[in-house]
Amino acid sequence: MSESLHTAVEGAAVGVAARVAELYGEGAEQDPLRTSAPVLALGIFERVGSNWLSDSLRAVMPQHNEPFRQQLGREHPLSPCNRIPIDLSGSALGSLGRHHLACALSDLYGQPRHLVKETNLFFAADTVLSLLPHSPAVVLTRAPIGIASSFERGRLWDRWAYGQRYTQVAATAGSPRWRDFAQLVPLDEPAAPVALGRLIALNALLLAKALVASGRDGTVVPYEQHVSDRQAVLAALADHVGVALPSDTAQAAPRPRGVLDPTFATTGRKDELVAEIDPTTADLVSSHVAATVAGAREFLDERVTKTVAAWLAGDDRYEVRNPPARRRALARPQTSAGPLPPPAYHPLAGGALWRTQLVTNLEMADLLTLLHAAGLPNTQLGTNLLICPMPHERGGRLHLDVRTRQWRVSPGYEAHPASWVTWLGAATAAAWLGARLPTRAEAVEATAGARAYNCDYRVGDTSPVLEPGRSSGEVHHLVGNVQLWCGDGPALAAAHPVQRHLFGAAWNTPGAQEAISAVRSRYLLGSSRGVGIRPVRDDHTTAATGLGAWELAHRINGWLDVLDGPARPLGELDRLLLSTLGQSPIAAFGPM
């Protein structure tokens, strides 16, 4: 990337950030941006304790897990799979991408302050910091052999396709703007431990460089310190970002054998620093981290390399042990005892009829295939409309077969609830089924006194939509398994992007009543691994009112055409989308 193009890209990022900043009163006497801007938790790499941090602060800070680098399609300029240097100009993003990026940024602001976790930003670090210029940064560090041990234990190098990631990073490093970094990640077919060491050091260097350039020091949270004194780390961090420290009551939950995938679970506690990795691998990782940092001293500011050297210290604190001879079996999905009975609708408190089953992955795959055939592909220039099709090893269960243009489900997960669904995807599925999404008030009333099933990482993933011990006519997983998108949201200023409420508990969130009923909301194209769909019906929504896939595709494509037209406020465009799906925007948001 030429320097002039880099300037244009940074200008585009600043322009998007400024558009969002206007919504939050930039320039006002008290400058509320300083207290409503999210806190950025930036990892020097993966497996640095970011999930622990998120779950520790979930009760007091709304969470966003890698909204920039993991939840975007391959073609998106910010996608980690895109080998082309970042370009946020209009042609690269498209009108949907620009709208989505602005809404996604707006979604990160608020009170109480939100926490945004991003790891492995690599060459996107300076762009993300430009998009969030008022956000304080927290840097999550871990000694390299600790990271390598986690990779070894979970077989993450292969599961998460890090060999391909190395090639992609090396290709980007060869672009004009980053050519100095190319020597740090040569395409010499390195062994996995060598490549891992280089990638750890490179990401840390790029992050430190971006932080120094933006004038942000970043509060450092070493993984090793949180193992040795968890409460002290949390107390210092809570004081730094200005939030009340949550009570530390979480206890490690028993893990069902053969089911739980502990990769993302935070219910276990560690009280010692052990690297289960053979000494040769440990030496290769450590030595290539050191060599990469040494190579960077030839062209980077001394402040950057000294900062990174401090971040990556601590290998000597670990006890190195050979890994177990028998490696842990990978998780396998829970399966249903037999075919699912046809879903029905059951009356609950509040008057609405609740569907007895959550919408399944198989149902969502059928809908996505029909919509694709009708001319509405899910992903457009890397921006996802209906679901976020994460790789299976990252928790995604729905995948497009490009050759056949059919959506398929990861084997064994057909009867599990669909997740990674946007609000638009949930509302579209409900309309297709002749139903709607419940309001938050309906959800509160219908679930009063209900006990959450499958929450707090007890299973480690979603479970089938039939809840053990319930008859086919009862409502299964009234609370638990996945949270629900609601049909209504908070009242916001007319210019703000529309948000919709989330409700309930998921397999990876707390199941306490306080957590279930907590008020939270997301923007219309947001998604999460723990959020799915529960349709409801009333006198106005029946099987006869269901919309076909062709009609739904036509309506949504009409909205996409509006995005290509003259600029409009973000909130106005979102309310047009509500109207497109037959939702009334007036009650919650006022006239357009």
Coordinates of C-alpha atoms in Angstrom, one line a residue:
M1 CA 0.0 0.0 0.0
S2 CA 1.4 3.4 -1.0
E3 CA 1.8 6.0 1.7
S4 CA -0.9 8.2 -0.1
L5 CA -3.3 5.3 -0.2
H6 CA -2.6 4.6 3.5
T7 CA -3.4 8.2 4.3
A8 CA -6.7 7.8 2.4
V9 CA -7.5 4.6 4.3
E10 CA -6.8 6.2 7.6
G11 CA -8.9 9.2 6.5
A12 CA -11.8 6.8 5.7
A13 CA -11.5 5.3 9.2
V14 CA -11.4 8.7 10.8
G15 CA -14.4 9.7 8.7
V16 CA -16.5 6.7 9.9
A17 CA -15.4 7.3 13.5
A18 CA -16.4 11.0 13.2
R19 CA -19.8 10.1 11.9
V20 CA -20.4 7.9 15.0
A21 CA -18.8 10.5 17.4
E22 CA -21.4 13.0 16.3
L23 CA -24.1 10.8 17.8
Y24 CA -22.4 10.9 21.2
G25 CA -21.9 14.6 21.5
E26 CA -18.3 15.1 20.5
G27 CA -17.4 18.7 21.3
A28 CA -20.0 19.1 24.0
E29 CA -18.8 20.8 27.2
Q30 CA -18.4 17.5 29.1
D31 CA -17.5 15.5 26.0
P32 CA -19.5 12.3 26.9
L33 CA -17.3 10.4 24.4
R34 CA -14.7 10.2 27.1
T35 CA -16.9 8.1 29.3
S36 CA -19.1 6.3 26.7
A37 CA -16.3 5.1 24.4
P38 CA -15.6 1.4 24.9
V39 CA -12.6 -0.1 26.5
L40 CA -10.4 -2.0 24.0
A41 CA -8.9 -5.2 25.4
L42 CA -6.1 -6.0 22.9
G43 CA -4.3 -9.3 23.0
I44 CA -0.7 -9.7 21.9
F45 CA -2.0 -13.0 20.5
E46 CA -4.7 -15.5 21.1
R47 CA -4.8 -17.6 24.4
V48 CA -3.8 -14.7 26.6
G49 CA -6.8 -14.8 29.0
S50 CA -9.2 -12.6 27.1
N51 CA -12.1 -14.9 27.7
W52 CA -11.4 -14.9 31.4
L53 CA -11.3 -11.1 31.4
S54 CA -14.6 -10.9 29.5
D55 CA -16.5 -13.3 31.8
S56 CA -15.0 -11.6 34.9
L57 CA -16.4 -8.2 33.9
R58 CA -19.6 -9.4 32.1
A59 CA -21.8 -8.4 35.0
V60 CA -20.7 -4.8 34.9
M61 CA -19.6 -4.3 31.2
P62 CA -21.4 -5.3 28.1
Q63 CA -19.2 -7.5 26.0
H64 CA -18.1 -7.6 22.3
N65 CA -16.0 -10.5 21.2
E66 CA -13.7 -9.6 18.2
P67 CA -16.3 -7.7 16.2
F68 CA -13.7 -6.5 13.7
R69 CA -11.4 -9.4 12.9
Q70 CA -13.5 -12.6 13.4
Q71 CA -17.1 -11.7 12.4
L72 CA -16.4 -10.6 8.9
G73 CA -16.4 -12.4 5.5
R74 CA -13.2 -13.2 3.6
E75 CA -13.7 -10.3 1.2
H76 CA -14.1 -7.6 3.9
P77 CA -11.1 -5.2 4.2
L78 CA -10.8 -6.0 7.9
S79 CA -11.1 -9.8 7.6
P80 CA -8.1 -11.8 8.8
C81 CA -8.5 -13.9 5.7
N82 CA -8.2 -11.0 3.3
R83 CA -4.6 -10.9 1.9
I84 CA -5.2 -7.5 0.3
P85 CA -3.9 -4.5 2.4
I86 CA -6.7 -2.8 4.2
D87 CA -8.8 -0.4 2.2
L88 CA -11.9 1.2 3.8
S89 CA -12.8 3.3 0.8
G90 CA -16.4 3.1 -0.5
S91 CA -15.6 0.6 -3.4
A92 CA -14.0 -1.8 -1.0
L93 CA -16.7 -1.8 1.6
G94 CA -19.8 -1.1 -0.5
S95 CA -22.9 0.7 0.8
L96 CA -23.9 -2.2 3.1
G97 CA -20.4 -2.4 4.5
R98 CA -20.3 1.3 5.3
H99 CA -23.7 1.2 7.0
H100 CA -22.7 -1.9 8.9
L101 CA -19.4 -0.5 10.1
A102 CA -20.9 2.7 11.3
C103 CA -23.7 0.8 13.1
A104 CA -21.2 -1.7 14.6
L105 CA -19.1 1.2 15.9
S106 CA -22.1 2.9 17.4
D107 CA -23.1 -0.4 19.1
L108 CA -19.8 -0.3 21.1
Y109 CA -20.6 3.0 22.9
G110 CA -22.8 3.4 25.9
Q111 CA -23.2 3.5 29.7
P112 CA -22.2 1.4 31.4
R113 CA -19.0 1.3 29.4
H114 CA -18.6 -1.6 27.0
L115 CA -15.6 -4.0 26.7
V116 CA -14.4 -4.8 23.2
K117 CA -12.0 -7.8 22.9
E118 CA -9.7 -8.1 19.9
T119 CA -6.8 -10.4 19.4
N120 CA -4.5 -10.9 16.5
L121 CA -5.2 -7.6 14.8
F122 CA -1.9 -7.7 13.0
F123 CA -1.9 -5.1 10.2
A124 CA -5.4 -3.8 11.2
A125 CA -4.2 -2.5 14.6
D126 CA -3.7 1.1 13.5
T127 CA -7.0 1.1 11.6
V128 CA -9.0 -0.2 14.6
L129 CA -7.5 2.3 16.8
S130 CA -8.4 5.0 14.3
L131 CA -12.0 3.8 14.3
L132 CA -12.1 4.1 18.1
P133 CA -10.0 7.2 18.9
H134 CA -11.5 7.8 22.3
S135 CA -11.1 4.3 23.7
P136 CA -8.6 3.5 26.4
A137 CA -6.6 0.4 25.7
V138 CA -5.9 -2.7 27.9
V139 CA -3.1 -4.9 26.6
L140 CA -3.4 -8.6 27.4
T141 CA 0.0 -10.4 27.5
R142 CA 1.3 -13.9 28.0
A143 CA 4.8 -15.5 27.8
P144 CA 5.2 -17.2 24.5
I145 CA 5.6 -20.7 25.8
G146 CA 2.4 -20.3 27.7
I147 CA 0.6 -19.5 24.5
A148 CA 2.4 -22.4 22.7
S149 CA 1.3 -24.7 25.5
S150 CA -2.4 -23.7 25.0
F151 CA -2.0 -24.2 21.3
E152 CA -0.6 -27.7 21.9
R153 CA -3.2 -28.7 24.4
G154 CA -6.1 -27.7 22.1
R155 CA -4.4 -28.6 18.8
L156 CA -5.1 -25.1 17.7
W157 CA -2.5 -24.7 15.1
D158 CA -4.3 -27.2 12.9
R159 CA -7.8 -26.6 14.1
W160 CA -7.6 -22.9 13.5
A161 CA -5.7 -23.2 10.2
Y162 CA -2.7 -21.2 11.4
G163 CA -0.5 -22.5 8.6
Q164 CA -2.8 -20.6 6.2
R165 CA -2.8 -17.6 8.6
Y166 CA 1.0 -17.5 8.4
T167 CA 0.9 -17.4 4.6
Q168 CA -1.8 -14.7 4.6
V169 CA 0.2 -12.5 7.1
A170 CA 3.4 -13.0 5.1
A171 CA 1.6 -12.0 1.9
T172 CA 0.3 -8.8 3.5
A173 CA 3.8 -8.0 4.9
G174 CA 5.1 -8.0 1.3
S175 CA 2.9 -5.1 0.4
P176 CA 4.6 -1.7 -0.1
R177 CA 3.6 -0.1 3.1
W178 CA 4.6 -3.1 5.3
R179 CA 7.7 -4.3 3.3
D180 CA 10.0 -3.8 6.2
F181 CA 8.1 -6.4 8.1
A182 CA 8.4 -9.0 5.4
Q183 CA 11.8 -10.1 6.6
L184 CA 10.2 -11.1 10.0
V185 CA 7.8 -13.6 8.4
P186 CA 9.6 -15.1 5.4
L187 CA 7.9 -17.7 3.2
D188 CA 10.4 -20.4 4.0
E189 CA 7.9 -23.2 4.9
P190 CA 8.7 -22.9 8.6
A191 CA 7.8 -25.6 11.1
A192 CA 4.8 -24.8 13.2
P193 CA 6.7 -23.8 16.4
V194 CA 8.9 -21.5 14.3
A195 CA 5.9 -19.9 12.6
L196 CA 4.1 -19.5 15.9
G197 CA 7.0 -17.7 17.5
R198 CA 7.3 -15.3 14.5
L199 CA 3.5 -14.6 14.5
I200 CA 3.4 -13.9 18.3
A201 CA 6.2 -11.4 18.0
L202 CA 4.9 -9.8 14.8
N203 CA 1.4 -9.2 16.2
A204 CA 2.9 -7.7 19.4
L205 CA 5.2 -5.4 17.4
L206 CA 2.4 -4.2 15.2
L207 CA 0.1 -3.6 18.2
A208 CA 2.9 -1.7 20.1
K209 CA 3.6 0.4 17.0
A210 CA 0.0 1.3 16.6
L211 CA -0.4 2.2 20.3
V212 CA 2.7 4.4 20.3
A213 CA 1.5 6.2 17.1
S214 CA -1.9 6.9 18.6
G215 CA -0.5 8.2 21.9
R216 CA -2.1 5.4 24.0
D217 CA 0.1 3.6 26.5
G218 CA -2.2 0.8 27.3
T219 CA -2.7 -0.7 30.7
V220 CA -0.9 -4.1 30.7
V221 CA -2.6 -7.2 32.1
P222 CA -0.2 -10.1 32.2
Y223 CA -1.7 -13.6 32.1
E224 CA 0.8 -14.8 34.7
Q225 CA -0.2 -12.1 37.1
H226 CA -3.9 -12.9 36.9
V227 CA -3.1 -16.6 37.7
S228 CA -1.1 -15.6 40.8
D229 CA -3.4 -12.8 42.0
R230 CA -6.6 -12.7 40.1
Q231 CA -8.5 -10.3 42.4
A232 CA -5.7 -7.7 42.5
V233 CA -5.6 -7.7 38.7
L234 CA -9.3 -7.2 38.4
A235 CA -9.4 -4.5 41.1
A236 CA -6.6 -2.5 39.3
L237 CA -8.3 -2.9 35.9
A238 CA -11.8 -2.0 37.2
D239 CA -10.3 1.2 38.8
H240 CA -8.5 2.1 35.6
V241 CA -11.6 1.8 33.4
G242 CA -14.0 3.3 36.0
V243 CA -16.3 0.3 36.7
A244 CA -17.4 -1.3 40.0
L245 CA -15.6 -4.6 40.6
P246 CA -18.1 -7.5 40.3
S247 CA -18.3 -10.0 43.2
D248 CA -16.1 -13.0 42.7
T249 CA -18.5 -15.8 43.2
A250 CA -17.9 -17.9 40.1
Q251 CA -17.0 -21.5 40.9
A252 CA -15.6 -24.1 38.6
A253 CA -18.4 -26.3 37.2
P254 CA -18.1 -30.0 36.6
R255 CA -17.4 -30.8 32.9
P256 CA -19.3 -33.7 31.4
R257 CA -16.8 -36.1 29.9
G258 CA -16.6 -36.4 26.2
V259 CA -18.9 -33.4 25.6
L260 CA -17.3 -30.2 26.8
D261 CA -14.9 -28.3 24.5
P262 CA -12.9 -26.4 27.1
T263 CA -11.2 -24.1 24.5
F264 CA -13.3 -21.1 25.5
A265 CA -14.5 -22.1 28.9
T266 CA -13.5 -20.0 31.9
T267 CA -15.1 -21.9 34.7
G268 CA -11.9 -23.7 35.6
R269 CA -9.3 -22.0 37.8
K270 CA -5.5 -22.1 37.5
D271 CA -3.1 -21.6 40.3
E272 CA 0.2 -22.6 38.8
L273 CA 2.1 -21.8 35.6
V274 CA 2.8 -25.0 33.7
A275 CA 3.6 -25.3 30.0
E276 CA 2.7 -28.8 28.8
I277 CA 5.0 -28.7 25.8
D278 CA 8.2 -30.7 24.9
P279 CA 11.4 -28.7 25.6
T280 CA 12.5 -28.7 21.9
T281 CA 9.2 -27.0 20.9
A282 CA 9.5 -24.6 23.8
D283 CA 13.0 -23.6 22.7
L284 CA 11.9 -23.1 19.1
V285 CA 9.1 -20.8 20.0
S286 CA 11.1 -18.8 22.4
S287 CA 14.1 -18.4 20.2
H288 CA 12.1 -17.3 17.2
V289 CA 10.2 -14.8 19.2
A290 CA 13.5 -13.3 20.3
A291 CA 14.9 -13.4 16.8
T292 CA 11.9 -11.7 15.4
V293 CA 12.0 -8.9 17.9
A294 CA 15.8 -8.5 17.3
G295 CA 15.1 -8.2 13.6
A296 CA 12.5 -5.5 14.2
R297 CA 15.1 -3.3 16.0
E298 CA 16.7 -2.5 12.7
F299 CA 13.7 -0.4 11.5
L300 CA 11.3 0.2 14.4
D301 CA 11.3 2.9 17.1
E302 CA 13.2 1.7 20.2
R303 CA 10.1 2.4 22.3
V304 CA 8.2 -0.2 20.3
T305 CA 10.8 -3.0 20.6
K306 CA 11.4 -2.3 24.3
T307 CA 7.7 -2.4 25.0
V308 CA 7.3 -5.7 23.1
A309 CA 10.3 -7.3 24.9
A310 CA 8.6 -6.5 28.2
W311 CA 5.3 -7.9 27.0
L312 CA 6.8 -11.1 25.9
A313 CA 8.9 -11.8 29.0
G314 CA 8.1 -14.5 31.5
D315 CA 9.0 -17.8 29.8
D316 CA 11.2 -18.6 32.8
R317 CA 8.2 -18.4 35.1
Y318 CA 6.7 -21.6 33.6
E319 CA 7.5 -25.1 34.6
V320 CA 7.9 -27.0 31.3
R321 CA 6.4 -30.5 31.3
N322 CA 6.1 -33.0 28.5
P323 CA 2.5 -33.1 27.2
P324 CA 0.4 -36.1 28.3
A325 CA 1.0 -39.3 26.2
R326 CA -2.7 -39.5 25.5
R327 CA -4.1 -36.3 24.1
R328 CA -7.6 -35.2 25.1
A329 CA -10.3 -36.2 22.7
L330 CA -11.9 -33.4 20.8
A331 CA -15.5 -32.4 21.8
R332 CA -18.4 -34.1 20.1
P333 CA -21.9 -32.7 19.9
Q334 CA -24.8 -34.0 21.9
T335 CA -27.3 -35.6 19.7
S336 CA -31.1 -36.1 19.9
A337 CA -32.5 -39.5 20.8
G338 CA -34.5 -39.6 17.6
P339 CA -36.1 -37.4 15.0
L340 CA -37.5 -34.1 16.2
P341 CA -41.3 -33.9 16.5
P342 CA -42.9 -31.1 14.5
P343 CA -42.7 -27.9 16.5
A344 CA -45.9 -26.5 18.0
Y345 CA -47.0 -23.3 19.6
H346 CA -47.8 -23.3 23.3
P347 CA -49.5 -20.5 25.3
L348 CA -47.5 -18.9 28.1
A349 CA -48.0 -16.0 30.4
G350 CA -48.5 -12.7 28.5
G351 CA -50.8 -14.1 25.9
A352 CA -48.4 -15.0 23.1
L353 CA -48.0 -18.6 21.8
W354 CA -44.4 -19.7 22.1
R355 CA -42.9 -22.2 19.7
T356 CA -41.9 -25.3 21.6
Q357 CA -38.5 -25.6 19.9
L358 CA -35.8 -23.1 19.2
V359 CA -35.1 -22.6 15.5
T360 CA -32.6 -25.3 14.5
N361 CA -29.5 -25.1 12.3
L362 CA -31.2 -27.4 9.8
E363 CA -34.2 -25.0 9.5
M364 CA -31.8 -22.0 9.1
A365 CA -29.8 -23.8 6.4
D366 CA -33.0 -24.4 4.4
L367 CA -34.0 -20.8 4.7
L368 CA -30.5 -19.5 3.7
T369 CA -30.4 -21.8 0.7
L370 CA -33.8 -20.6 -0.5
L371 CA -32.9 -16.9 0.0
H372 CA -29.6 -17.4 -1.9
A373 CA -31.5 -19.0 -4.8
A374 CA -33.9 -16.0 -4.7
G375 CA -31.0 -13.6 -5.2
L376 CA -30.2 -12.7 -1.6
P377 CA -26.7 -14.0 -0.7
N378 CA -25.9 -13.8 3.0
T379 CA -22.5 -12.2 2.6
Q380 CA -21.9 -9.1 0.4
L381 CA -18.3 -7.8 0.1
G382 CA -17.6 -9.5 3.4
T383 CA -20.5 -8.0 5.4
N384 CA -23.0 -10.6 6.8
L385 CA -26.7 -9.9 6.6
L386 CA -28.5 -12.9 8.3
I387 CA -25.8 -15.0 10.0
C388 CA -22.1 -14.9 10.7
P389 CA -20.8 -18.1 9.0
M390 CA -17.9 -18.7 11.4
P391 CA -15.6 -21.7 10.7
H392 CA -16.7 -24.8 12.6
E393 CA -13.6 -24.7 14.8
R394 CA -14.6 -21.2 15.8
G395 CA -18.1 -22.2 16.8
G396 CA -19.9 -21.8 13.4
R397 CA -22.3 -24.6 12.4
L398 CA -23.7 -23.2 9.2
H399 CA -21.6 -23.2 6.0
L400 CA -22.2 -22.2 2.4
D401 CA -21.1 -24.8 -0.2
V402 CA -20.0 -22.4 -3.0
R403 CA -20.0 -25.1 -5.6
T404 CA -23.7 -26.2 -5.0
R405 CA -24.9 -22.9 -3.5
Q406 CA -26.4 -24.9 -0.7
W407 CA -26.1 -24.2 3.0
R408 CA -25.0 -27.2 5.1
V409 CA -24.8 -27.9 8.8
S410 CA -21.8 -29.2 10.6
P411 CA -22.5 -33.0 11.1
G412 CA -24.2 -33.7 14.4
Y413 CA -25.5 -30.2 14.9
E414 CA -28.6 -30.4 12.7
A415 CA -30.9 -30.5 15.7
H416 CA -29.0 -27.8 17.7
P417 CA -30.3 -24.3 17.8
A418 CA -29.1 -21.8 15.2
S419 CA -26.7 -19.2 16.6
W420 CA -24.5 -16.5 15.2
V421 CA -27.8 -15.1 13.9
T422 CA -28.2 -11.4 13.3
W423 CA -31.4 -9.7 14.3
L424 CA -32.3 -9.3 10.7
G425 CA -31.7 -13.1 10.3
A426 CA -33.9 -13.8 13.3
A427 CA -36.7 -11.6 12.1
T428 CA -36.5 -13.0 8.6
A429 CA -36.7 -16.6 9.9
A430 CA -39.7 -15.7 12.1
A431 CA -41.5 -14.1 9.2
W432 CA -40.8 -17.1 7.0
L433 CA -42.3 -19.3 9.7
G434 CA -45.5 -17.2 10.0
A435 CA -44.4 -15.9 13.4
R436 CA -42.6 -12.9 15.0
L437 CA -40.0 -12.4 17.7
P438 CA -41.1 -11.9 21.3
T439 CA -41.0 -8.5 23.0
R440 CA -38.7 -8.2 26.0
A441 CA -41.8 -7.7 28.2
E442 CA -43.3 -10.9 26.9
A443 CA -40.0 -12.8 27.5
V444 CA -39.8 -11.5 31.1
E445 CA -43.3 -12.6 31.9
A446 CA -43.2 -15.9 30.2
T447 CA -39.9 -17.0 31.8
A448 CA -40.6 -15.8 35.4
G449 CA -39.3 -18.5 37.7
A450 CA -37.9 -20.6 34.9
R451 CA -34.6 -22.4 35.6
A452 CA -31.9 -22.1 33.0
Y453 CA -30.8 -25.3 31.3
N454 CA -27.4 -25.5 29.6
C455 CA -25.6 -22.3 30.8
D456 CA -22.4 -21.3 32.5
Y457 CA -20.3 -23.5 30.2
R458 CA -21.7 -26.7 31.8
V459 CA -22.0 -28.4 28.5
G460 CA -19.5 -26.3 26.6
D461 CA -21.6 -25.8 23.5
T462 CA -25.2 -25.8 22.4
S463 CA -27.3 -28.9 23.0
P464 CA -30.2 -30.3 20.9
V465 CA -33.4 -28.2 21.0
L466 CA -35.3 -31.0 22.8
E467 CA -34.7 -30.6 26.5
P468 CA -34.5 -33.9 28.4
G469 CA -37.6 -34.7 30.5
R470 CA -40.0 -32.5 28.7
S471 CA -42.9 -33.6 26.5
S472 CA -43.2 -32.6 22.8
G473 CA -46.0 -30.2 23.7
E474 CA -44.0 -28.2 26.3
V475 CA -41.7 -25.3 25.6
H476 CA -38.1 -26.6 25.5
H477 CA -35.2 -24.4 26.7
L478 CA -37.5 -21.6 27.8
V479 CA -34.3 -20.2 29.3
G480 CA -30.8 -21.5 28.4
N481 CA -29.0 -23.0 25.4
V482 CA -29.0 -19.7 23.5
Q483 CA -30.2 -16.2 24.3
L484 CA -33.1 -14.8 22.2
W485 CA -33.4 -11.8 19.9
C486 CA -36.5 -9.7 20.8
G487 CA -38.8 -7.8 18.5
D488 CA -38.4 -4.5 20.3
G489 CA -35.5 -2.5 21.6
P490 CA -34.5 0.6 23.6
A491 CA -35.7 4.0 22.7
L492 CA -32.9 5.9 21.1
A493 CA -32.5 9.3 19.4
A494 CA -33.8 9.3 15.8
A495 CA -30.3 9.6 14.3
H496 CA -28.9 6.6 16.2
P497 CA -28.9 3.1 14.7
V498 CA -31.7 1.0 15.8
Q499 CA -31.1 -1.7 18.5
R500 CA -33.0 -4.7 19.5
H501 CA -33.1 -6.4 22.9
L502 CA -31.4 -9.7 23.8
F503 CA -32.9 -11.9 26.5
G504 CA -32.2 -15.0 28.5
A505 CA -29.2 -17.2 29.1
A506 CA -26.9 -19.2 26.8
W507 CA -24.5 -22.1 27.1
N508 CA -21.7 -19.6 27.6
T509 CA -23.4 -17.0 29.8
P510 CA -24.5 -17.0 33.5
G511 CA -27.8 -18.6 34.4
A512 CA -28.6 -16.6 37.5
Q513 CA -31.9 -14.7 37.4
E514 CA -30.1 -11.3 37.5
A515 CA -28.1 -12.2 34.4
I516 CA -31.1 -13.6 32.6
S517 CA -33.2 -10.5 33.0
A518 CA -30.4 -8.0 32.5
V519 CA -31.3 -5.3 29.9
R520 CA -29.0 -5.5 26.9
S521 CA -29.3 -4.8 23.2
R522 CA -27.4 -5.0 19.9
Y523 CA -27.6 -3.4 16.5
L524 CA -29.6 -5.1 13.8
L525 CA -26.7 -6.8 12.0
G526 CA -24.9 -7.9 15.2
S527 CA -24.5 -11.5 16.1
S528 CA -23.0 -13.8 18.7
R529 CA -22.3 -17.5 19.2
G530 CA -24.8 -17.6 22.1
V531 CA -27.8 -15.9 20.5
G532 CA -30.6 -17.6 18.5
I533 CA -34.3 -17.5 17.6
R534 CA -37.5 -18.3 19.4
P535 CA -40.6 -17.4 17.3
V536 CA -43.9 -16.6 18.9
R537 CA -47.4 -16.2 17.4
D538 CA -50.5 -14.1 18.2
D539 CA -53.8 -13.3 16.4
H540 CA -51.9 -11.5 13.7
T541 CA -49.2 -14.0 13.0
T542 CA -50.1 -17.5 11.9
A543 CA -48.9 -20.1 9.4
A544 CA -51.0 -18.3 6.8
T545 CA -49.2 -15.0 7.3
G546 CA -45.7 -16.6 6.6
L547 CA -43.7 -14.9 3.8
G548 CA -42.0 -17.0 1.2
A549 CA -38.2 -16.8 0.6
W550 CA -38.7 -15.0 -2.7
E551 CA -40.8 -12.3 -1.1
L552 CA -38.4 -11.8 1.8
A553 CA -35.4 -11.6 -0.6
H554 CA -37.2 -9.0 -2.7
R555 CA -38.0 -6.9 0.4
I556 CA -34.5 -7.0 1.8
N557 CA -32.9 -6.3 -1.6
G558 CA -35.1 -3.3 -1.9
W559 CA -33.6 -2.0 1.4
L560 CA -30.1 -2.7 0.1
D561 CA -31.0 -0.6 -3.0
V562 CA -31.9 2.3 -0.7
L563 CA -28.4 2.1 0.9
D564 CA -26.9 2.7 -2.6
G565 CA -28.9 6.0 -2.8
P566 CA -28.4 9.4 -1.3
A567 CA -26.9 9.5 2.3
R568 CA -29.4 9.3 5.1
P569 CA -29.1 9.1 8.9
L570 CA -28.2 5.7 10.2
G571 CA -31.4 5.5 12.3
E572 CA -33.6 6.4 9.4
L573 CA -32.1 3.6 7.3
D574 CA -32.6 1.1 10.1
R575 CA -36.3 2.1 10.5
L576 CA -36.8 1.6 6.8
L577 CA -35.5 -2.0 7.3
L578 CA -38.0 -2.5 10.1
S579 CA -40.8 -1.3 7.8
T580 CA -39.6 -3.6 5.1
L581 CA -40.1 -6.6 7.3
G582 CA -43.5 -5.4 8.4
Q583 CA -42.3 -4.1 11.8
S584 CA -43.6 -0.8 13.1
P585 CA -40.8 1.6 13.9
I586 CA -43.1 4.2 15.4
A587 CA -43.8 2.9 18.9
A588 CA -40.2 2.7 20.1
F589 CA -38.5 5.3 18.0
G590 CA -41.0 8.0 17.1
P591 CA -41.8 9.3 13.6
M592 CA -39.2 9.2 10.8

